mmCIF file of C-alpha atoms and ligand atoms in Angstrom:
data_model
loop_
_atom_site.group_PDB
_atom_site.id
_atom_site.type_symbol
_atom_site.label_atom_id
_atom_site.label_comp_id
_atom_site.label_asym_id
_atom_site.label_seq_id
_atom_site.Cartn_x
_atom_site.Cartn_y
_atom_site.Cartn_z
ATOM 1 C CA UNK C 1 -0.202 0.092 -0.119
ATOM 2 C CA UNK C 2 0.937 3.655 -0.503
ATOM 3 C CA UNK C 3 2.283 5.393 2.505
ATOM 4 C CA UNK C 4 0.434 8.799 3.367
ATOM 5 C CA UNK C 5 2.372 11.770 3.929
ATOM 6 C CA UNK C 6 4.124 12.219 6.870
ATOM 7 C CA UNK C 7 4.202 15.102 9.309
ATOM 8 C CA UNK C 8 7.094 16.326 11.295
ATOM 9 C CA UNK C 9 7.316 20.261 12.917
ATOM 10 C CA UNK C 10 5.994 22.372 10.395
ATOM 11 C CA UNK C 11 7.132 20.238 7.795
ATOM 12 C CA UNK C 12 4.667 17.696 5.742
ATOM 13 C CA UNK C 13 6.960 14.802 3.217
ATOM 14 C CA UNK C 14 5.200 13.032 0.291
ATOM 15 C CA UNK C 15 5.838 9.881 -0.325
ATOM 16 C CA UNK C 16 9.021 8.748 -1.675
ATOM 17 C CA UNK C 17 10.908 12.123 -1.174
ATOM 18 C CA UNK C 18 12.905 13.273 1.234
ATOM 19 C CA UNK C 19 13.209 16.671 3.281
ATOM 20 C CA UNK C 20 15.390 18.213 5.631
ATOM 21 C CA UNK C 21 13.987 19.912 8.407
ATOM 22 C CA UNK C 22 15.663 22.382 11.211
ATOM 23 C CA UNK C 23 13.944 22.645 14.530
ATOM 24 C CA UNK C 24 14.674 25.210 16.370
ATOM 25 C CA UNK C 25 16.069 24.766 19.631
ATOM 26 C CA UNK C 26 16.962 27.970 21.043
ATOM 27 C CA UNK C 27 18.814 31.168 20.778
ATOM 28 C CA UNK C 28 22.806 30.672 21.937
ATOM 29 C CA UNK C 29 24.158 32.590 24.927
ATOM 30 C CA UNK C 30 25.355 34.759 20.936
ATOM 31 C CA UNK C 31 22.363 35.559 19.952
ATOM 32 C CA UNK C 32 22.791 32.188 17.131
ATOM 33 C CA UNK C 33 19.931 30.312 16.332
ATOM 34 C CA UNK C 34 20.718 26.169 17.680
ATOM 35 C CA UNK C 35 18.415 23.924 15.572
ATOM 36 C CA UNK C 36 17.466 20.114 15.771
ATOM 37 C CA UNK C 37 18.776 18.566 11.964
ATOM 38 C CA UNK C 38 16.218 16.464 11.292
ATOM 39 C CA UNK C 39 16.636 14.602 7.588
ATOM 40 C CA UNK C 40 13.064 12.801 7.172
ATOM 41 C CA UNK C 41 13.139 10.210 4.220
ATOM 42 C CA UNK C 42 9.883 9.126 3.657
ATOM 43 C CA UNK C 43 9.472 5.629 1.566
ATOM 44 C CA UNK C 44 6.737 5.260 -1.580
ATOM 45 C CA UNK C 45 5.562 2.430 0.497
ATOM 46 C CA UNK C 46 3.527 1.999 3.442
ATOM 47 C CA UNK C 47 6.128 0.606 6.535
ATOM 48 C CA UNK C 48 7.545 1.444 9.578
ATOM 49 C CA UNK C 49 8.873 4.660 11.029
ATOM 50 C CA UNK C 50 12.387 4.046 12.176
ATOM 51 C CA UNK C 51 14.665 7.141 13.720
ATOM 52 C CA UNK C 52 18.284 7.075 14.107
ATOM 53 C CA UNK C 53 20.199 9.520 16.156
ATOM 54 C CA UNK C 54 23.941 10.838 17.169
ATOM 55 C CA UNK C 55 25.810 13.105 19.566
ATOM 56 C CA UNK C 56 22.866 12.841 22.638
ATOM 57 C CA UNK C 57 26.003 12.696 24.344
ATOM 58 C CA UNK C 58 27.576 15.327 21.865
ATOM 59 C CA UNK C 59 31.515 14.607 22.267
ATOM 60 C CA UNK C 60 30.011 11.245 21.565
ATOM 61 C CA UNK C 61 30.681 11.670 17.159
ATOM 62 C CA UNK C 62 31.228 8.261 16.033
ATOM 63 C CA UNK C 63 27.564 7.745 15.478
ATOM 64 C CA UNK C 64 27.634 11.100 13.708
ATOM 65 C CA UNK C 65 29.279 9.715 10.637
ATOM 66 C CA UNK C 66 27.068 6.220 10.497
ATOM 67 C CA UNK C 67 24.177 9.104 9.698
ATOM 68 C CA UNK C 68 25.794 10.955 7.596
ATOM 69 C CA UNK C 69 25.893 7.695 5.115
ATOM 70 C CA UNK C 70 23.065 6.277 5.897
ATOM 71 C CA UNK C 71 20.956 9.963 4.572
ATOM 72 C CA UNK C 72 23.356 9.575 1.416
ATOM 73 C CA UNK C 73 22.551 5.756 1.199
ATOM 74 C CA UNK C 74 18.980 5.101 1.611
ATOM 75 C CA UNK C 75 16.872 5.990 -1.434
ATOM 76 C CA UNK C 76 12.718 6.985 -0.552
ATOM 77 C CA UNK C 77 12.293 5.412 -4.156
ATOM 78 C CA UNK C 78 12.950 2.389 -2.357
ATOM 79 C CA UNK C 79 11.951 2.455 0.840
ATOM 80 C CA UNK C 80 8.909 0.553 2.567
ATOM 81 C CA UNK C 81 8.000 3.431 5.671
ATOM 82 C CA UNK C 82 9.877 6.251 6.911
ATOM 83 C CA UNK C 83 13.266 6.746 8.155
ATOM 84 C CA UNK C 84 14.364 9.907 9.952
ATOM 85 C CA UNK C 85 17.652 10.708 10.776
ATOM 86 C CA UNK C 86 18.910 12.994 13.925
ATOM 87 C CA UNK C 87 22.742 13.071 13.162
ATOM 88 C CA UNK C 88 23.002 15.786 16.035
ATOM 89 C CA UNK C 89 20.964 15.911 18.899
ATOM 90 C CA UNK C 90 22.810 17.734 21.126
ATOM 91 C CA UNK C 91 24.197 20.407 18.926
ATOM 92 C CA UNK C 92 25.551 22.148 22.270
ATOM 93 C CA UNK C 93 27.442 19.598 22.818
ATOM 94 C CA UNK C 94 28.664 18.741 19.594
ATOM 95 C CA UNK C 95 30.135 21.742 18.562
ATOM 96 C CA UNK C 96 31.838 22.811 22.210
ATOM 97 C CA UNK C 97 33.256 18.750 22.208
ATOM 98 C CA UNK C 98 31.638 18.325 25.725
ATOM 99 C CA UNK C 99 29.490 15.232 26.500
ATOM 100 C CA UNK C 100 26.705 17.755 28.686
ATOM 101 C CA UNK C 101 24.312 20.544 27.330
ATOM 102 C CA UNK C 102 26.187 24.251 28.896
ATOM 103 C CA UNK C 103 24.461 23.871 31.916
ATOM 104 C CA UNK C 104 26.416 20.222 32.627
ATOM 105 C CA UNK C 105 22.945 18.152 32.354
ATOM 106 C CA UNK C 106 23.166 14.636 30.705
ATOM 107 C CA UNK C 107 20.863 14.682 28.093
ATOM 108 C CA UNK C 108 20.116 10.505 28.498
ATOM 109 C CA UNK C 109 18.907 11.415 32.149
ATOM 110 C CA UNK C 110 16.690 14.158 31.218
ATOM 111 C CA UNK C 111 13.935 12.135 29.666
ATOM 112 C CA UNK C 112 10.912 13.088 28.907
ATOM 113 C CA UNK C 113 11.546 15.874 29.289
ATOM 114 C CA UNK C 114 9.422 18.904 29.774
ATOM 115 C CA UNK C 115 8.826 22.251 28.042
ATOM 116 C CA UNK C 116 9.455 24.903 30.563
ATOM 117 C CA UNK C 117 12.297 23.077 32.435
ATOM 118 C CA UNK C 118 16.369 23.306 32.038
ATOM 119 C CA UNK C 119 17.551 23.189 28.515
ATOM 120 C CA UNK C 120 18.249 19.784 28.837
ATOM 121 C CA UNK C 121 15.086 19.105 29.882
ATOM 122 C CA UNK C 122 13.902 20.978 27.239
ATOM 123 C CA UNK C 123 15.593 19.105 24.331
ATOM 124 C CA UNK C 124 14.778 16.100 25.180
ATOM 125 C CA UNK C 125 11.210 17.084 25.528
ATOM 126 C CA UNK C 126 11.153 18.841 21.819
ATOM 127 C CA UNK C 127 13.617 15.266 20.696
ATOM 128 C CA UNK C 128 10.215 13.024 21.964
ATOM 129 C CA UNK C 129 7.563 14.431 20.981
ATOM 130 C CA UNK C 130 8.704 15.704 16.976
ATOM 131 C CA UNK C 131 10.680 13.041 16.633
ATOM 132 C CA UNK C 132 10.441 9.492 19.455
ATOM 133 C CA UNK C 133 6.531 9.595 19.980
ATOM 134 C CA UNK C 134 6.121 9.547 16.086
ATOM 135 C CA UNK C 135 8.294 6.177 15.627
ATOM 136 C CA UNK C 136 7.558 2.516 16.015
ATOM 137 C CA UNK C 137 11.258 1.691 16.547
ATOM 138 C CA UNK C 138 15.041 3.715 16.817
ATOM 139 C CA UNK C 139 18.364 3.218 17.452
ATOM 140 C CA UNK C 140 20.568 4.973 19.223
ATOM 141 C CA UNK C 141 24.309 5.934 18.111
ATOM 142 C CA UNK C 142 26.754 6.615 20.753
ATOM 143 C CA UNK C 143 30.428 5.572 21.802
ATOM 144 C CA UNK C 144 32.615 5.314 25.243
ATOM 145 C CA UNK C 145 33.518 8.295 26.809
ATOM 146 C CA UNK C 146 36.749 10.655 26.101
ATOM 147 C CA UNK C 147 40.063 8.087 26.847
ATOM 148 C CA UNK C 148 38.077 4.837 26.193
ATOM 149 C CA UNK C 149 36.752 2.961 23.736
ATOM 150 C CA UNK C 150 34.124 0.303 22.972
ATOM 151 C CA UNK C 151 33.732 -3.170 20.128
ATOM 152 C CA UNK C 152 30.934 -1.762 18.471
ATOM 153 C CA UNK C 153 28.024 -3.399 20.448
ATOM 154 C CA UNK C 154 23.909 -3.124 21.215
ATOM 155 C CA UNK C 155 22.977 -2.478 24.304
ATOM 156 C CA UNK C 156 19.211 -3.974 24.811
ATOM 157 C CA UNK C 157 17.220 -4.717 26.952
ATOM 158 C CA UNK C 158 16.545 -7.605 28.289
ATOM 159 C CA UNK C 159 12.252 -7.302 28.587
ATOM 160 C CA UNK C 160 11.897 -7.007 25.049
ATOM 161 C CA UNK C 161 11.777 -9.603 22.548
ATOM 162 C CA UNK C 162 11.488 -7.939 19.482
ATOM 163 C CA UNK C 163 14.125 -5.207 20.225
ATOM 164 C CA UNK C 164 16.264 -8.639 21.366
ATOM 165 C CA UNK C 165 15.767 -10.024 17.628
ATOM 166 C CA UNK C 166 16.330 -6.471 15.756
ATOM 167 C CA UNK C 167 19.432 -6.366 17.914
ATOM 168 C CA UNK C 168 20.809 -10.307 16.725
ATOM 169 C CA UNK C 169 19.740 -8.473 12.630
ATOM 170 C CA UNK C 170 21.754 -5.956 13.622
ATOM 171 C CA UNK C 171 24.680 -8.254 14.350
ATOM 172 C CA UNK C 172 27.064 -6.179 15.843
ATOM 173 C CA UNK C 173 30.321 -8.355 17.176
ATOM 174 C CA UNK C 174 28.481 -8.184 20.721
ATOM 175 C CA UNK C 175 25.363 -7.563 22.007
ATOM 176 C CA UNK C 176 24.709 -6.519 25.710
ATOM 177 C CA UNK C 177 21.530 -6.810 27.361
ATOM 178 C CA UNK C 178 21.089 -4.066 30.103
ATOM 179 C CA UNK C 179 18.539 -2.618 32.435
ATOM 180 C CA UNK C 180 16.887 0.810 31.888
ATOM 181 C CA UNK C 181 18.276 4.010 33.159
ATOM 182 C CA UNK C 182 16.354 6.498 34.781
ATOM 183 C CA UNK C 183 15.673 9.467 32.928
ATOM 184 C CA UNK C 184 17.070 7.964 29.777
ATOM 185 C CA UNK C 185 15.843 8.048 25.984
ATOM 186 C CA UNK C 186 15.574 4.139 25.979
ATOM 187 C CA UNK C 187 13.521 3.708 29.209
ATOM 188 C CA UNK C 188 10.696 6.875 28.247
ATOM 189 C CA UNK C 189 10.712 4.478 24.576
ATOM 190 C CA UNK C 190 10.472 1.186 26.451
ATOM 191 C CA UNK C 191 7.447 3.418 28.594
ATOM 192 C CA UNK C 192 5.545 4.144 25.165
ATOM 193 C CA UNK C 193 5.631 1.368 23.406
ATOM 194 C CA UNK C 194 8.762 2.136 21.476
ATOM 195 C CA UNK C 195 11.505 -0.281 20.922
ATOM 196 C CA UNK C 196 14.902 0.687 21.040
ATOM 197 C CA UNK C 197 19.147 -0.642 20.414
ATOM 198 C CA UNK C 198 21.127 1.520 21.782
ATOM 199 C CA UNK C 199 24.514 1.436 19.717
ATOM 200 C CA UNK C 200 27.790 1.824 20.722
ATOM 201 C CA UNK C 201 31.300 1.750 18.879
ATOM 202 C CA UNK C 202 34.857 3.585 18.950
ATOM 203 C CA UNK C 203 35.825 6.479 21.381
ATOM 204 C CA UNK C 204 34.496 10.084 22.114
ATOM 205 C CA UNK C 205 35.616 12.588 19.811
ATOM 206 C CA UNK C 206 37.467 10.422 17.046
ATOM 207 C CA UNK C 207 36.210 8.498 13.403
ATOM 208 C CA UNK C 208 36.734 5.258 12.727
ATOM 209 C CA UNK C 209 36.190 3.477 10.289
ATOM 210 C CA UNK C 210 34.954 -0.147 12.037
ATOM 211 C CA UNK C 211 32.768 1.705 14.293
ATOM 212 C CA UNK C 212 31.148 3.359 10.610
ATOM 213 C CA UNK C 213 31.074 -0.311 8.922
ATOM 214 C CA UNK C 214 29.802 -1.828 11.807
ATOM 215 C CA UNK C 215 26.927 0.416 12.196
ATOM 216 C CA UNK C 216 26.411 1.625 8.796
ATOM 217 C CA UNK C 217 25.818 -2.488 8.094
ATOM 218 C CA UNK C 218 23.952 -3.146 11.657
ATOM 219 C CA UNK C 219 21.202 -0.305 10.588
ATOM 220 C CA UNK C 220 20.835 -1.496 6.973
ATOM 221 C CA UNK C 221 20.443 -5.460 8.273
ATOM 222 C CA UNK C 222 17.900 -4.120 11.414
ATOM 223 C CA UNK C 223 16.274 -2.128 8.286
ATOM 224 C CA UNK C 224 16.272 -5.172 6.562
ATOM 225 C CA UNK C 225 15.035 -7.587 9.227
ATOM 226 C CA UNK C 226 11.514 -4.360 9.634
ATOM 227 C CA UNK C 227 10.633 -5.123 6.348
ATOM 228 C CA UNK C 228 11.723 -1.341 4.813
ATOM 229 C CA UNK C 229 14.521 -2.310 2.955
ATOM 230 C CA UNK C 230 14.847 -4.985 0.721
ATOM 231 C CA UNK C 231 19.060 -5.424 0.226
ATOM 232 C CA UNK C 232 20.801 -7.428 -3.160
ATOM 233 C CA UNK C 233 23.373 -7.970 -1.125
ATOM 234 C CA UNK C 234 22.809 -8.085 2.346
ATOM 235 C CA UNK C 235 26.686 -7.976 3.424
ATOM 236 C CA UNK C 236 26.791 -10.596 6.313
ATOM 237 C CA UNK C 237 29.182 -9.487 8.732
ATOM 238 C CA UNK C 238 32.418 -10.758 9.184
ATOM 239 C CA UNK C 239 32.639 -11.904 12.523
ATOM 240 C CA UNK C 240 29.997 -13.582 14.392
ATOM 241 C CA UNK C 241 27.965 -12.220 17.275
ATOM 242 C CA UNK C 242 28.368 -13.155 21.247
ATOM 243 C CA UNK C 243 25.303 -12.419 23.499
ATOM 244 C CA UNK C 244 26.096 -10.999 27.291
ATOM 245 C CA UNK C 245 24.339 -10.617 30.133
ATOM 246 C CA UNK C 246 26.917 -8.878 32.891
ATOM 247 C CA UNK C 247 29.791 -7.387 31.887
ATOM 248 C CA UNK C 248 32.179 -5.729 34.777
ATOM 249 C CA UNK C 249 34.953 -3.035 34.559
ATOM 250 C CA UNK C 250 38.715 -4.287 35.899
ATOM 251 C CA UNK C 251 40.346 -1.494 37.813
ATOM 252 C CA UNK C 252 44.004 0.191 37.684
ATOM 253 C CA UNK C 253 45.259 -1.900 41.073
ATOM 254 C CA UNK C 254 48.048 0.857 41.562
ATOM 255 C CA UNK C 255 49.074 4.715 39.791
ATOM 256 C CA UNK C 256 51.627 4.407 37.432
ATOM 257 C CA UNK C 257 51.980 3.959 33.314
ATOM 258 C CA UNK C 258 49.790 1.567 31.794
ATOM 259 C CA UNK C 259 50.187 -0.762 29.061
ATOM 260 C CA UNK C 260 47.129 -2.750 28.361
ATOM 261 C CA UNK C 261 47.732 -6.376 26.716
ATOM 262 C CA UNK C 262 43.819 -7.453 25.658
ATOM 263 C CA UNK C 263 42.593 -4.591 23.698
ATOM 264 C CA UNK C 264 38.671 -5.269 22.943
ATOM 265 C CA UNK C 265 37.731 -7.385 20.584
ATOM 266 C CA UNK C 266 39.809 -10.174 22.215
ATOM 267 C CA UNK C 267 38.540 -13.168 23.942
ATOM 268 C CA UNK C 268 40.570 -13.820 26.787
ATOM 269 C CA UNK C 269 40.118 -16.854 29.700
ATOM 270 C CA UNK C 270 40.224 -17.337 32.968
ATOM 271 C CA UNK C 271 43.788 -15.897 34.097
ATOM 272 C CA UNK C 272 45.214 -13.920 30.777
ATOM 273 C CA UNK C 273 47.153 -11.260 31.157
ATOM 274 C CA UNK C 274 44.836 -8.204 30.260
ATOM 275 C CA UNK C 275 47.078 -5.165 31.417
ATOM 276 C CA UNK C 276 50.058 -3.994 33.278
ATOM 277 C CA UNK C 277 50.679 -1.248 35.460
ATOM 278 C CA UNK C 278 53.952 -0.224 36.399
ATOM 279 C CA UNK C 279 55.313 2.646 38.241
ATOM 280 C CA UNK C 280 57.892 5.490 36.218
ATOM 281 C CA UNK C 281 61.311 3.805 37.513
ATOM 282 C CA UNK C 282 60.414 0.452 35.668
ATOM 283 C CA UNK C 283 60.938 -1.572 39.314
ATOM 284 C CA UNK C 284 57.128 -2.088 40.478
ATOM 285 C CA UNK C 285 53.999 -4.278 38.559
ATOM 286 C CA UNK C 286 51.346 -5.079 38.612
ATOM 287 C CA UNK C 287 49.166 -6.633 36.610
ATOM 288 C CA UNK C 288 45.205 -7.166 35.844
ATOM 289 C CA UNK C 289 44.371 -10.689 34.590
ATOM 290 C CA UNK C 290 40.678 -11.255 33.943
ATOM 291 C CA UNK C 291 38.489 -13.205 36.800
ATOM 292 C CA UNK C 292 36.042 -15.091 34.504
ATOM 293 C CA UNK C 293 35.773 -15.963 30.728
ATOM 294 C CA UNK C 294 34.913 -13.323 28.184
ATOM 295 C CA UNK C 295 35.842 -10.289 26.011
ATOM 296 C CA UNK C 296 36.894 -7.254 25.973
ATOM 297 C CA UNK C 297 34.007 -4.849 25.016
ATOM 298 C CA UNK C 298 35.968 -1.652 25.937
ATOM 299 C CA UNK C 299 39.360 -0.392 27.373
ATOM 300 C CA UNK C 300 41.086 2.546 28.423
ATOM 301 C CA UNK C 301 43.894 4.311 26.035
ATOM 302 C CA UNK C 302 45.162 6.358 28.874
ATOM 303 C CA UNK C 303 48.769 6.208 29.294
ATOM 304 C CA UNK C 304 49.023 7.517 32.975
ATOM 305 C CA UNK C 305 46.209 6.474 35.359
ATOM 306 C CA UNK C 306 45.582 6.451 38.942
ATOM 307 C CA UNK C 307 44.837 3.326 41.268
ATOM 308 C CA UNK C 308 41.227 2.818 40.769
ATOM 309 C CA UNK C 309 40.858 4.165 37.223
ATOM 310 C CA UNK C 310 38.656 1.918 34.597
ATOM 311 C CA UNK C 311 41.272 0.272 32.181
ATOM 312 C CA UNK C 312 39.312 -2.597 30.327
ATOM 313 C CA UNK C 313 35.228 -3.647 30.478
ATOM 314 C CA UNK C 314 35.092 -6.816 30.323
ATOM 315 C CA UNK C 315 31.734 -9.051 28.990
ATOM 316 C CA UNK C 316 31.114 -12.444 30.420
ATOM 317 C CA UNK C 317 30.330 -14.982 27.424
ATOM 318 C CA UNK C 318 29.883 -19.315 27.982
ATOM 319 C CA UNK C 319 32.502 -21.735 26.239
ATOM 320 C CA UNK C 320 35.683 -19.260 24.883
ATOM 321 C CA UNK C 321 37.405 -22.475 23.385
ATOM 322 C CA UNK C 322 34.720 -22.622 20.949
ATOM 323 C CA UNK C 323 35.970 -18.818 20.116
ATOM 324 C CA UNK C 324 39.635 -19.678 19.849
ATOM 325 C CA UNK C 325 42.314 -20.235 17.248
ATOM 326 C CA UNK C 326 43.726 -23.196 18.732
ATOM 327 C CA UNK C 327 47.646 -21.705 17.180
ATOM 328 C CA UNK C 328 47.179 -18.050 18.280
ATOM 329 C CA UNK C 329 44.938 -18.665 21.174
ATOM 330 C CA UNK C 330 43.093 -15.041 19.875
ATOM 331 C CA UNK C 331 39.680 -15.253 18.013
ATOM 332 C CA UNK C 332 39.938 -15.791 14.932
ATOM 333 C CA UNK C 333 37.153 -14.091 13.469
ATOM 334 C CA UNK C 334 38.493 -10.409 12.302
ATOM 335 C CA UNK C 335 36.888 -8.114 14.598
ATOM 336 C CA UNK C 336 40.782 -7.948 16.842
ATOM 337 C CA UNK C 337 41.478 -4.031 17.431
ATOM 338 C CA UNK C 338 45.778 -3.553 16.948
ATOM 339 C CA UNK C 339 45.464 -0.956 15.548
ATOM 340 C CA UNK C 340 43.020 2.112 15.859
ATOM 341 C CA UNK C 341 42.025 2.672 12.120
ATOM 342 C CA UNK C 342 40.936 6.198 11.060
ATOM 343 C CA UNK C 343 39.116 7.758 8.814
HETATM 344 ZN ZN1 ZN K 401 26.934 8.184 25.101
#
């Protein structure tokens, strides 16, 4: 069936068309207009409405490139349903290289928001009324914080079987089921019946090819699973998808100079040395060993650490033996991040 027109803010988009809609958020202190940049790709045929958002945390920019490529790749002529892309939700933080809004509030703890609250609350309100409440499904793109790297992974609520199915269609290296946090976009989406995936990949303030590639292909595969696209060649990922329900941060046992031995993507057995911290003169060192069989899903990129700094994010997985190359004792799938790729 042909689609009906789709409205966002003051713009009505005809079936088979695209539209660029900049929704004003506020004027900043220097009197410049700050807006929410929205791109709507409205398919000819009826189908689900999916939103893809990035830079809710303004310094987590890896998803902005994923969003930019999706806008170029998806054609309204071949689309069933509607794709709403918001490449930069928190324009204030994006420009300032900051996770937060100028008032130091976290947008992802400000949902559902209200029209007369602090700036973060107003932006959350605008985003949910103009975007989320018009969608059936959402994918929010994040990265690790500054000086940390995340293996591309999907975070999904264990409460939704449908969202888990779509996470499997996305096919990232790792799916982590996690609890909903109060005030987050995902918790609000759950309340209003919008299924959501959170994609975490790469490092704040940087782009990397692997995060971009896994992100773009994952969203396209998810859209295919939702019946929005039929891809000529559905690209299969070059790795299996591991599912984990529990993860832990391993912290620096002392201050000093840090060397990570097992970067994100590495499968490790209990007892494996994951990182070493030495004093600067080199006569003392402590090691961090893996307390479980697992996969490293995030690691610190800082060279100097204090006691207690988070160094390795480890997710628990079942049987590691089947995943390891018997010769090298490493994951054979090519997700290893020996070099930090840049665009
Ligand atoms: Zn984030």
